[in-house]
Short mmCIF file of C-alpha atoms and ligand atoms in Angstrom, two decimals:
data_model
loop_
_atom_site.label_atom_id
_atom_site.label_comp_id
_atom_site.label_asym_id
_atom_site.label_seq_id
_atom_site.Cartn_x
_atom_site.Cartn_y
_atom_site.Cartn_z
CA UNK B 22 -31.74 -55.69 -35.83
CA UNK B 23 -35.00 -57.55 -36.15
CA UNK B 24 -36.37 -59.93 -33.55
CA UNK B 25 -38.45 -63.02 -34.33
CA UNK B 26 -42.15 -62.37 -34.62
CA UNK B 27 -44.82 -64.39 -32.88
CA UNK B 28 -48.03 -64.11 -34.86
CA UNK B 29 -49.90 -66.67 -32.80
CA UNK B 30 -49.15 -64.89 -29.54
CA UNK B 31 -50.27 -61.59 -31.06
CA UNK B 32 -53.56 -63.14 -32.22
CA UNK B 33 -54.22 -64.43 -28.70
CA UNK B 34 -53.53 -61.00 -27.25
CA UNK B 35 -55.85 -59.24 -29.69
CA UNK B 36 -58.59 -61.74 -28.98
CA UNK B 37 -58.19 -61.44 -25.19
CA UNK B 38 -58.29 -57.65 -25.47
CA UNK B 39 -61.67 -57.85 -27.15
CA UNK B 40 -63.08 -60.71 -25.06
CA UNK B 41 -62.27 -59.08 -21.72
CA UNK B 42 -62.95 -55.47 -22.64
CA UNK B 43 -59.53 -53.89 -23.02
CA UNK B 44 -59.64 -52.69 -26.63
CA UNK B 45 -62.31 -52.75 -29.35
CA UNK B 46 -62.22 -51.75 -33.00
CA UNK B 47 -63.74 -48.30 -33.28
CA UNK B 48 -67.20 -48.16 -34.96
CA UNK B 49 -67.10 -51.96 -35.02
CA UNK B 50 -70.83 -52.47 -35.64
CA UNK B 51 -70.48 -50.42 -38.84
CA UNK B 52 -67.53 -52.40 -40.10
CA UNK B 53 -64.82 -50.50 -38.20
CA UNK B 54 -62.85 -47.32 -38.81
CA UNK B 55 -59.31 -48.20 -39.81
CA UNK B 56 -56.65 -46.82 -37.48
CA UNK B 57 -59.01 -45.92 -34.62
CA UNK B 58 -59.57 -47.91 -31.44
CA UNK B 59 -61.89 -47.69 -28.44
CA UNK B 60 -60.72 -48.70 -24.98
CA UNK B 61 -63.24 -50.67 -22.92
CA UNK B 62 -63.76 -50.75 -19.13
CA UNK B 63 -60.43 -52.47 -18.38
CA UNK B 64 -58.45 -50.77 -21.14
CA UNK B 65 -59.37 -47.32 -19.89
CA UNK B 66 -58.18 -48.19 -16.36
CA UNK B 67 -54.88 -49.53 -17.67
CA UNK B 68 -54.36 -46.47 -19.84
CA UNK B 69 -55.15 -44.11 -16.97
CA UNK B 70 -52.77 -45.92 -14.65
CA UNK B 71 -50.03 -45.46 -17.21
CA UNK B 72 -50.76 -41.77 -17.79
CA UNK B 73 -51.10 -41.08 -14.06
CA UNK B 74 -47.81 -42.79 -13.32
CA UNK B 75 -46.02 -40.87 -16.11
CA UNK B 76 -47.49 -37.63 -14.75
CA UNK B 77 -46.46 -38.51 -11.21
CA UNK B 78 -42.85 -39.27 -12.13
CA UNK B 79 -42.39 -36.57 -14.76
CA UNK B 80 -44.31 -33.72 -13.09
CA UNK B 81 -45.34 -34.28 -9.46
CA UNK B 82 -42.15 -35.88 -8.20
CA UNK B 83 -39.94 -33.22 -9.81
CA UNK B 84 -39.60 -29.57 -8.98
CA UNK B 85 -38.28 -28.62 -12.42
CA UNK B 86 -41.31 -29.65 -14.52
CA UNK B 87 -44.80 -28.17 -14.84
CA UNK B 88 -47.73 -29.46 -16.86
CA UNK B 89 -50.12 -28.10 -19.45
CA UNK B 90 -53.05 -29.28 -21.54
CA UNK B 91 -53.27 -27.69 -24.98
CA UNK B 92 -55.96 -27.57 -27.63
CA UNK B 93 -56.11 -30.21 -30.35
CA UNK B 94 -57.32 -27.75 -33.02
CA UNK B 95 -54.23 -25.94 -34.17
CA UNK B 96 -53.77 -22.63 -35.99
CA UNK B 97 -52.17 -23.27 -39.39
CA UNK B 98 -49.51 -20.65 -38.67
CA UNK B 99 -48.16 -22.81 -35.83
CA UNK B 100 -47.70 -25.82 -38.08
CA UNK B 101 -46.35 -23.74 -40.93
CA UNK B 102 -43.66 -22.33 -38.64
CA UNK B 103 -42.82 -25.77 -37.23
CA UNK B 104 -42.39 -27.18 -40.73
CA UNK B 105 -45.30 -29.64 -40.55
CA UNK B 106 -47.40 -28.10 -43.33
CA UNK B 107 -44.47 -28.30 -45.71
CA UNK B 108 -42.74 -31.44 -44.59
CA UNK B 109 -44.73 -33.74 -42.31
CA UNK B 110 -45.22 -36.41 -44.92
CA UNK B 111 -44.36 -39.98 -45.83
CA UNK B 112 -43.34 -41.11 -49.32
CA UNK B 113 -46.31 -42.96 -50.85
CA UNK B 114 -46.61 -45.32 -53.81
CA UNK B 115 -49.80 -46.89 -55.23
CA UNK B 116 -50.07 -50.38 -56.64
CA UNK B 117 -52.06 -50.12 -59.89
CA UNK B 118 -52.92 -53.83 -59.75
CA UNK B 119 -54.61 -54.08 -56.32
CA UNK B 120 -55.04 -50.32 -55.76
CA UNK B 121 -53.23 -50.44 -52.40
CA UNK B 122 -51.65 -47.25 -51.05
CA UNK B 123 -48.23 -48.13 -49.70
CA UNK B 124 -45.51 -46.39 -47.78
CA UNK B 125 -42.44 -46.50 -50.00
CA UNK B 126 -40.44 -48.41 -47.38
CA UNK B 127 -43.02 -51.21 -47.36
CA UNK B 128 -42.32 -52.38 -50.92
CA UNK B 129 -40.60 -55.74 -51.24
CA UNK B 130 -37.73 -56.19 -53.62
CA UNK B 131 -37.25 -59.42 -55.56
CA UNK B 132 -34.32 -59.81 -57.96
CA UNK B 133 -33.84 -56.07 -57.94
CA UNK B 134 -37.48 -55.35 -58.87
CA UNK B 135 -39.81 -53.55 -56.47
CA UNK B 136 -43.14 -55.29 -55.83
CA UNK B 137 -46.38 -54.67 -53.97
CA UNK B 138 -46.26 -56.57 -50.63
CA UNK B 139 -49.99 -57.40 -50.93
CA UNK B 140 -50.36 -58.81 -54.46
CA UNK B 141 -46.83 -58.99 -55.83
CA UNK B 142 -47.82 -56.50 -58.56
CA UNK B 143 -44.99 -54.63 -60.27
CA UNK B 144 -47.10 -51.89 -61.84
CA UNK B 145 -46.40 -49.13 -59.31
CA UNK B 146 -46.82 -45.37 -59.42
CA UNK B 147 -44.00 -42.89 -58.88
CA UNK B 148 -43.29 -41.91 -55.28
CA UNK B 149 -45.17 -38.85 -54.08
CA UNK B 150 -45.22 -37.12 -50.70
CA UNK B 151 -48.36 -37.67 -48.65
CA UNK B 152 -48.95 -35.18 -45.83
CA UNK B 153 -50.02 -36.99 -42.66
CA UNK B 154 -51.94 -34.12 -41.08
CA UNK B 155 -55.71 -34.08 -40.74
CA UNK B 156 -57.12 -30.84 -42.01
CA UNK B 157 -60.44 -29.43 -40.89
CA UNK B 158 -62.40 -26.19 -41.07
CA UNK B 159 -63.25 -23.96 -38.17
CA UNK B 160 -66.55 -22.07 -38.32
CA UNK B 161 -69.34 -22.18 -40.89
CA UNK B 162 -67.40 -21.36 -44.04
CA UNK B 163 -65.18 -24.07 -45.49
CA UNK B 164 -62.60 -21.88 -47.22
CA UNK B 165 -58.85 -21.44 -47.23
CA UNK B 166 -58.91 -18.95 -44.35
CA UNK B 167 -60.87 -21.32 -42.10
CA UNK B 168 -58.38 -24.21 -42.25
CA UNK B 169 -57.16 -25.66 -38.97
CA UNK B 170 -55.31 -28.90 -38.27
CA UNK B 171 -55.73 -31.63 -35.72
CA UNK B 172 -52.35 -31.56 -34.02
CA UNK B 173 -49.91 -34.24 -35.21
CA UNK B 174 -47.96 -34.05 -31.92
CA UNK B 175 -48.60 -32.37 -28.58
CA UNK B 176 -45.22 -30.64 -28.59
CA UNK B 177 -46.09 -27.56 -30.66
CA UNK B 178 -48.59 -26.18 -28.15
CA UNK B 179 -45.86 -26.39 -25.52
CA UNK B 180 -43.48 -24.31 -27.67
CA UNK B 181 -46.18 -21.79 -28.51
CA UNK B 182 -47.06 -21.36 -24.81
CA UNK B 183 -43.43 -21.32 -23.70
CA UNK B 184 -43.40 -17.63 -22.76
CA UNK B 185 -46.69 -17.68 -20.86
CA UNK B 186 -45.67 -20.73 -18.85
CA UNK B 187 -42.20 -19.39 -18.16
CA UNK B 188 -43.74 -16.23 -16.74
CA UNK B 189 -46.33 -17.88 -14.53
CA UNK B 190 -44.16 -20.72 -13.26
CA UNK B 191 -41.06 -18.55 -12.73
CA UNK B 192 -38.79 -21.53 -13.45
CA UNK B 193 -35.12 -21.23 -14.20
CA UNK B 194 -33.30 -23.29 -16.83
CA UNK B 195 -33.17 -26.21 -17.04
CA UNK B 196 -36.89 -26.87 -16.67
CA UNK B 197 -39.57 -28.76 -18.50
CA UNK B 198 -43.17 -28.53 -19.65
CA UNK B 199 -45.09 -31.81 -19.85
CA UNK B 200 -48.26 -32.72 -21.65
CA UNK B 201 -50.37 -35.82 -22.25
CA UNK B 202 -52.93 -35.75 -25.02
CA UNK B 203 -54.29 -36.88 -28.34
CA UNK B 204 -52.41 -36.55 -31.59
CA UNK B 205 -53.58 -37.40 -35.11
CA UNK B 206 -51.70 -38.68 -38.13
CA UNK B 207 -53.29 -39.92 -41.31
CA UNK B 208 -50.94 -42.92 -41.46
CA UNK B 209 -50.83 -44.57 -44.88
CA UNK B 210 -51.03 -48.07 -43.37
CA UNK B 211 -52.25 -48.34 -39.81
CA UNK B 212 -51.21 -51.79 -38.53
CA UNK B 213 -50.07 -54.07 -35.77
CA UNK B 214 -53.23 -53.57 -33.71
CA UNK B 215 -52.98 -50.23 -31.88
CA UNK B 216 -49.25 -49.84 -32.59
CA UNK B 217 -49.71 -47.59 -35.61
CA UNK B 218 -53.03 -45.75 -35.37
CA UNK B 219 -54.40 -42.58 -36.91
CA UNK B 220 -55.61 -41.26 -33.56
CA UNK B 221 -53.37 -41.88 -30.56
CA UNK B 222 -52.11 -40.32 -27.36
CA UNK B 223 -48.67 -39.01 -26.56
CA UNK B 224 -46.87 -38.25 -23.32
CA UNK B 225 -44.36 -35.54 -24.11
CA UNK B 226 -41.86 -33.55 -22.13
CA UNK B 227 -40.07 -30.53 -23.56
CA UNK B 228 -37.07 -30.03 -21.31
CA UNK B 229 -35.56 -26.60 -21.94
CA UNK B 230 -31.91 -25.93 -21.24
CA UNK B 231 -28.83 -23.90 -22.12
CA UNK B 232 -27.18 -24.83 -25.42
CA UNK B 233 -24.17 -26.38 -23.69
CA UNK B 234 -26.37 -28.71 -21.62
CA UNK B 235 -28.20 -30.36 -24.55
CA UNK B 236 -26.03 -33.40 -25.20
CA UNK B 237 -25.60 -34.18 -21.51
CA UNK B 238 -29.36 -34.00 -20.91
CA UNK B 239 -30.00 -36.27 -23.88
CA UNK B 240 -27.99 -38.91 -21.97
CA UNK B 241 -29.66 -38.07 -18.65
CA UNK B 242 -33.12 -38.76 -20.06
CA UNK B 243 -32.03 -42.13 -21.42
CA UNK B 244 -31.51 -43.49 -17.92
CA UNK B 245 -34.66 -41.84 -16.56
CA UNK B 246 -36.88 -43.18 -19.30
CA UNK B 247 -35.45 -46.71 -19.18
CA UNK B 248 -36.07 -46.74 -15.43
CA UNK B 249 -39.67 -45.65 -16.07
CA UNK B 250 -40.35 -48.60 -18.37
CA UNK B 251 -38.88 -51.04 -15.88
CA UNK B 252 -41.08 -49.55 -13.17
CA UNK B 253 -44.20 -50.34 -15.17
CA UNK B 254 -43.18 -53.94 -15.72
CA UNK B 255 -41.21 -53.96 -18.99
CA UNK B 256 -37.96 -55.82 -18.27
CA UNK B 257 -34.68 -54.17 -19.26
CA UNK B 258 -33.76 -57.28 -21.28
CA UNK B 259 -36.55 -56.44 -23.75
CA UNK B 260 -35.83 -52.71 -23.97
CA UNK B 261 -33.31 -51.40 -26.46
CA UNK B 262 -31.88 -48.01 -27.26
CA UNK B 263 -31.41 -47.38 -30.96
CA UNK B 264 -29.29 -44.37 -31.82
CA UNK B 265 -30.77 -42.80 -34.93
CA UNK B 266 -27.97 -42.44 -37.52
CA UNK B 267 -27.01 -38.92 -38.66
CA UNK B 268 -28.56 -39.31 -42.11
CA UNK B 269 -31.96 -40.36 -40.71
CA UNK B 270 -32.21 -37.66 -38.06
CA UNK B 271 -34.32 -34.52 -38.48
CA UNK B 272 -32.00 -31.80 -39.84
CA UNK B 273 -32.38 -29.67 -36.70
CA UNK B 274 -31.62 -32.46 -34.25
CA UNK B 275 -28.13 -32.91 -32.80
CA UNK B 276 -28.90 -36.34 -31.41
CA UNK B 277 -31.87 -38.73 -31.33
CA UNK B 278 -32.45 -42.21 -30.02
CA UNK B 279 -35.48 -44.45 -29.93
CA UNK B 280 -36.40 -46.63 -27.00
CA UNK B 281 -37.64 -49.89 -28.46
CA UNK B 282 -39.46 -52.86 -27.00
CA UNK B 283 -39.60 -56.45 -28.27
CA UNK B 284 -43.25 -56.68 -29.30
CA UNK B 285 -44.58 -60.04 -30.54
CA UNK B 286 -44.41 -58.51 -34.06
CA UNK B 287 -40.78 -57.48 -33.65
CA UNK B 288 -38.62 -54.83 -32.04
CA UNK B 289 -40.34 -51.48 -32.44
CA UNK B 290 -40.27 -47.91 -31.12
CA UNK B 291 -42.04 -46.99 -27.88
CA UNK B 292 -40.55 -43.56 -27.45
CA UNK B 293 -38.28 -41.16 -29.30
CA UNK B 294 -35.89 -38.88 -27.42
CA UNK B 295 -34.52 -36.00 -29.46
CA UNK B 296 -32.25 -33.07 -28.80
CA UNK B 297 -34.11 -30.54 -30.98
CA UNK B 298 -31.72 -27.66 -30.33
CA UNK B 299 -33.43 -24.25 -30.43
CA UNK B 300 -35.17 -25.07 -33.72
CA UNK B 301 -38.82 -24.94 -32.61
CA UNK B 302 -38.63 -21.90 -30.36
CA UNK B 303 -36.56 -20.03 -32.98
CA UNK B 304 -39.10 -20.82 -35.69
CA UNK B 305 -42.01 -19.52 -33.60
CA UNK B 306 -39.96 -16.56 -32.41
CA UNK B 307 -39.36 -15.56 -36.04
CA UNK B 308 -42.78 -16.40 -37.47
CA UNK B 309 -44.90 -14.83 -34.70
CA UNK B 310 -42.72 -11.79 -34.17
CA UNK B 311 -43.06 -12.37 -30.40
CA UNK B 312 -39.96 -12.87 -28.34
CA UNK B 313 -39.46 -16.40 -27.04
CA UNK B 314 -36.13 -15.57 -25.46
CA UNK B 315 -35.05 -16.39 -21.95
CA UNK B 316 -33.32 -13.80 -19.82
CA UNK B 317 -30.56 -15.15 -17.65
CA UNK B 318 -30.40 -12.99 -14.54
CA UNK B 319 -26.91 -14.12 -13.57
CA UNK B 320 -25.17 -13.47 -16.86
CA UNK B 321 -27.66 -10.81 -18.03
CA UNK B 322 -27.84 -12.59 -21.36
CA UNK B 323 -30.89 -13.15 -23.54
CA UNK B 324 -31.08 -16.28 -25.67
CA UNK B 325 -33.46 -18.87 -27.09
CA UNK B 326 -33.28 -22.03 -24.98
CA UNK B 327 -32.48 -25.42 -26.44
CA UNK B 328 -34.71 -28.41 -25.78
CA UNK B 329 -34.49 -32.16 -25.21
CA UNK B 330 -37.72 -34.00 -25.90
CA UNK B 331 -38.67 -37.45 -24.57
CA UNK B 332 -41.84 -38.27 -26.55
CA UNK B 333 -43.68 -41.48 -25.68
CA UNK B 334 -46.81 -43.13 -27.04
CA UNK B 335 -49.57 -44.06 -24.60
CA UNK B 336 -51.18 -46.65 -26.87
CA UNK B 337 -47.90 -48.29 -27.79
CA UNK B 338 -46.91 -48.54 -24.14
CA UNK B 339 -50.30 -50.01 -23.21
CA UNK B 340 -49.81 -52.59 -25.95
CA UNK B 341 -46.30 -53.33 -24.69
CA UNK B 342 -47.63 -53.82 -21.15
CA UNK B 343 -50.33 -56.23 -22.34
CA UNK B 344 -47.85 -58.10 -24.55
CA UNK B 345 -45.41 -58.42 -21.66
CA UNK B 346 -48.07 -59.45 -19.17
CA UNK B 347 -49.69 -62.18 -21.26
CA UNK B 348 -48.81 -65.67 -20.03
CA UNK B 349 -50.21 -69.17 -20.01
CA UNK B 350 -49.39 -71.53 -17.16
CA UNK B 351 -50.86 -74.26 -14.97
CA UNK B 352 -53.04 -73.70 -11.91
CA UNK B 353 -55.09 -76.06 -9.73
CA UNK B 354 -58.89 -76.07 -10.09
CA UNK B 355 -61.37 -76.53 -7.22
CA UNK B 356 -60.67 -80.27 -7.20
CA UNK B 357 -56.94 -79.70 -7.03
CA UNK B 358 -56.39 -80.85 -10.63
CA UNK B 359 -53.97 -78.82 -12.72
CA UNK B 360 -55.51 -76.83 -15.53
CA UNK B 361 -54.04 -74.38 -17.98
CA UNK B 362 -54.76 -70.76 -17.18
CA UNK B 363 -54.30 -67.46 -18.99
CA UNK B 364 -52.85 -64.81 -16.75
CA UNK B 365 -51.92 -61.19 -17.31
CA UNK B 366 -48.95 -60.53 -15.07
CA UNK B 367 -49.31 -56.75 -14.94
CA UNK B 368 -47.15 -54.85 -12.51
CA UNK B 369 -49.59 -54.27 -9.58
CA UNK B 370 -49.09 -50.51 -10.05
CA UNK B 371 -50.52 -50.78 -13.59
CA UNK B 372 -53.19 -53.47 -13.15
CA UNK B 373 -56.69 -52.19 -14.06
CA UNK B 374 -58.32 -53.85 -11.04
CA UNK B 375 -56.11 -54.03 -7.95
CA UNK B 376 -58.13 -56.31 -5.73
CA UNK B 377 -61.03 -58.72 -6.16
CA UNK B 378 -63.27 -59.50 -3.20
CA UNK B 379 -65.00 -62.84 -2.93
CA UNK B 380 -67.46 -64.08 -0.31
CA UNK B 381 -66.90 -67.87 -0.21
CA UNK B 382 -70.63 -68.52 -0.72
CA UNK B 383 -73.16 -66.11 -2.13
CA UNK B 384 -76.12 -67.52 -0.21
CA UNK B 385 -74.57 -66.99 3.24
CA UNK B 386 -75.70 -63.52 4.25
CA UNK B 387 -72.98 -62.80 6.88
CA UNK B 388 -70.23 -63.63 4.34
CA UNK B 389 -71.79 -61.31 1.75
CA UNK B 390 -72.25 -58.48 4.26
CA UNK B 391 -68.63 -58.74 5.37
CA UNK B 392 -67.40 -58.84 1.77
CA UNK B 393 -69.33 -55.69 0.91
CA UNK B 394 -67.88 -53.95 3.96
CA UNK B 395 -64.41 -54.80 2.68
CA UNK B 396 -65.23 -53.42 -0.77
CA UNK B 397 -66.30 -50.15 0.86
CA UNK B 398 -63.11 -50.13 2.97
CA UNK B 399 -60.80 -50.55 -0.04
CA UNK B 400 -62.65 -48.50 -2.66
CA UNK B 401 -61.27 -45.05 -1.79
CA UNK B 402 -57.71 -46.30 -2.33
CA UNK B 403 -57.97 -48.60 -5.33
CA UNK B 404 -60.12 -50.23 -8.00
CA UNK B 405 -61.96 -53.18 -6.48
CA UNK B 406 -64.09 -55.86 -8.10
CA UNK B 407 -66.75 -57.78 -6.17
CA UNK B 408 -67.61 -61.25 -7.43
CA UNK B 409 -69.87 -63.77 -5.71
CA UNK B 410 -70.85 -66.03 -8.59
CA UNK B 411 -69.47 -69.49 -9.33
CA UNK B 412 -66.90 -71.73 -7.70
CA UNK B 413 -64.05 -69.87 -6.06
CA UNK B 414 -61.44 -71.38 -8.42
CA UNK B 415 -63.39 -70.09 -11.43
CA UNK B 416 -63.58 -66.65 -9.86
CA UNK B 417 -59.80 -66.61 -9.33
CA UNK B 418 -59.30 -67.64 -12.95
CA UNK B 419 -61.47 -64.79 -14.26
CA UNK B 420 -59.39 -62.29 -12.30
CA UNK B 421 -56.08 -63.89 -13.37
CA UNK B 422 -57.13 -63.39 -16.97
CA UNK B 423 -57.54 -59.63 -16.51
CA UNK B 424 -54.42 -59.31 -14.38
CA UNK B 425 -55.90 -58.54 -10.94
CA UNK B 426 -52.90 -58.97 -8.63
CA UNK B 427 -54.76 -59.59 -5.35
CA UNK B 428 -57.83 -61.54 -4.29
CA UNK B 429 -59.47 -61.41 -0.88
CA UNK B 430 -61.71 -64.27 0.20
CA UNK B 431 -64.16 -64.01 3.08
CA UNK B 432 -64.77 -67.45 4.61
CA UNK B 433 -66.24 -68.95 7.76
CA UNK B 434 -63.06 -68.24 9.66
CA UNK B 435 -63.63 -64.54 8.97
CA UNK B 436 -66.85 -64.88 10.93
CA UNK B 437 -64.96 -66.50 13.82
CA UNK B 438 -67.00 -69.67 13.55
CA UNK B 439 -64.06 -72.06 13.73
CA UNK B 440 -61.47 -70.20 15.72
CA UNK B 441 -62.30 -66.90 17.45
CA UNK B 442 -58.67 -65.82 16.98
CA UNK B 443 -59.29 -65.72 13.23
CA UNK B 444 -62.38 -63.52 13.45
CA UNK B 445 -62.13 -60.56 11.07
CA UNK B 446 -59.25 -62.04 9.10
CA UNK B 447 -59.36 -62.95 5.41
CA UNK B 448 -57.18 -64.80 2.92
CA UNK B 449 -55.16 -62.64 0.58
CA UNK B 450 -54.20 -64.44 -2.62
CA UNK B 451 -51.34 -63.42 -4.86
CA UNK B 452 -52.02 -63.80 -8.60
CA UNK B 453 -48.51 -64.89 -9.60
CA UNK B 454 -47.44 -67.23 -6.80
CA UNK B 455 -51.08 -68.24 -6.07
CA UNK B 456 -50.01 -68.30 -2.41
CA UNK B 457 -52.50 -67.25 0.23
CA UNK B 458 -51.79 -65.45 3.47
CA UNK B 459 -54.17 -64.74 6.33
CA UNK B 460 -54.42 -61.06 7.22
CA UNK B 461 -56.57 -58.90 9.49
CA UNK B 462 -59.22 -56.90 7.65
CA UNK B 463 -58.08 -53.70 9.32
CA UNK B 464 -54.55 -54.16 7.94
CA UNK B 465 -55.72 -54.75 4.36
CA UNK B 466 -55.79 -51.14 3.10
CA UNK B 467 -52.22 -50.45 4.28
CA UNK B 468 -50.84 -53.79 2.99
CA UNK B 469 -52.40 -53.32 -0.45
CA UNK B 470 -51.55 -49.63 -0.73
CA UNK B 471 -47.92 -50.47 -0.15
CA UNK B 472 -47.95 -53.15 -2.88
CA UNK B 473 -49.63 -51.08 -5.58
CA UNK B 474 -48.01 -47.69 -5.18
P1 ATP N 510 -42.86 -44.02 -36.24
O1 ATP N 510 -41.45 -43.94 -36.80
O2 ATP N 510 -43.17 -45.33 -35.59
O3 ATP N 510 -43.89 -43.54 -37.20
P2 ATP N 510 -42.28 -41.50 -35.17
O4 ATP N 510 -40.80 -41.60 -35.02
O5 ATP N 510 -42.87 -40.77 -36.29
O6 ATP N 510 -42.90 -42.97 -35.06
P3 ATP N 510 -42.58 -39.55 -33.16
O7 ATP N 510 -42.95 -38.47 -34.07
O8 ATP N 510 -41.21 -39.56 -32.56
O9 ATP N 510 -42.88 -40.95 -33.83
O10 ATP N 510 -43.68 -39.63 -32.00
C1 ATP N 510 -43.36 -39.95 -30.67
C2 ATP N 510 -44.11 -41.16 -30.20
O11 ATP N 510 -45.51 -41.07 -30.50
C3 ATP N 510 -43.69 -42.46 -30.84
O12 ATP N 510 -42.54 -42.99 -30.21
C4 ATP N 510 -44.89 -43.33 -30.61
O13 ATP N 510 -44.88 -43.91 -29.32
C5 ATP N 510 -46.04 -42.36 -30.72
N1 ATP N 510 -46.62 -42.47 -32.07
C6 ATP N 510 -46.23 -41.83 -33.18
N2 ATP N 510 -47.00 -42.18 -34.24
C7 ATP N 510 -47.90 -43.06 -33.77
C8 ATP N 510 -48.99 -43.78 -34.35
N3 ATP N 510 -49.29 -43.65 -35.63
N4 ATP N 510 -49.72 -44.60 -33.57
C9 ATP N 510 -49.43 -44.73 -32.27
N5 ATP N 510 -48.43 -44.09 -31.65
C10 ATP N 510 -47.68 -43.25 -32.38
#
């Protein structure tokens, strides 16, 4: 089912991302490289917060999952065995009129005739398969034997290292191996900002189990993964589970669903969860001639484990978080007049900057000294931004626009000039309610830690 699109909202988001340093077009000063993006100072913080939280929940808070970090350059034999060399392709059609390369499912059909979505041209080539993998050469000689691929998913290095990791971690089934890293696909039409890129990051878990546990674990991961998205600020009302119909599923999968989010450009996939049976391990077991079997000490049986794979996209989730956070509302300026403001309502756990610190006036030395002491106090626990320039209302607004959830202001009361009882207290402002509370400086680290964890 499609959801209404909101082009205007998307344009505002893209422009804010550039203006405030979340995401830039890659190689922009040379005209840009299609399908590649660079994350700026705020984007990289947001992305790290997401990856760290995924790692925390999927690896550190569980005793049945270990991590790994595999190489991007991949031996062709790995991707031959997995089926990627032969079959990792999209059907492609060219428009002879405007020369566009199109994915076959992007053609529009009018009165039963297929047309190019760009120019309406009807002079189209036959469909041919276009392999999405990036090929490169390792070493000085560019010949057949030197071919390697940039991995199209992180999963294969997990399967190939299954035996090594099983031995060193001494885990018993069911257990998982997790990885976060870059993947590359030469997408025919990169689009929707970072949503479909040629270089992107994945967060993948391969959760190995006994054959009879597969279907049950497929369900188990649905709840876990939906909870994860809610915990990073994507409301359940905008998350949807789409069961992939039998005819669209990979032939080796016994069940697959996508977790989708309502982006401004429509409902689209954030993560795919697939029960891949024992397909991958069996393929590598056969092709490498090395045993990838598991020995069950209780039953004394040897078998190739099955696997359930929750595979999420970092960039797509970052885009979902920004899309969800973007809001426009009314806030009072320094004169108390209402003005419109742009605010990113990130979950505090995900916000790139957690706390901004403002001395009320920049030319009052004791206020500045105190403010810098507070920055030093908070820095080990969180990202902090110090800002002394401009009217305080303007400073709040700048932080609202990048989603900083908390602002601390150091005023004359902090210095104890008006009321000695208020010495060494500051105001703590909440981005969303804009309410301010007075708290003791010494309590700040604990209060903020609790709200951002
Ligand atoms: P799609 O159908 O959108 O092409 P897919 O089903 O091929 O995606 P998977 O192979 O299941 O994707 O990859 C798992 C996850 O990796 C996706 O859910 C998505 O979050 C991310 N991903 C895949 N391709 C891209 C891409 N081109 N750009 C950004 N993220 C991607």
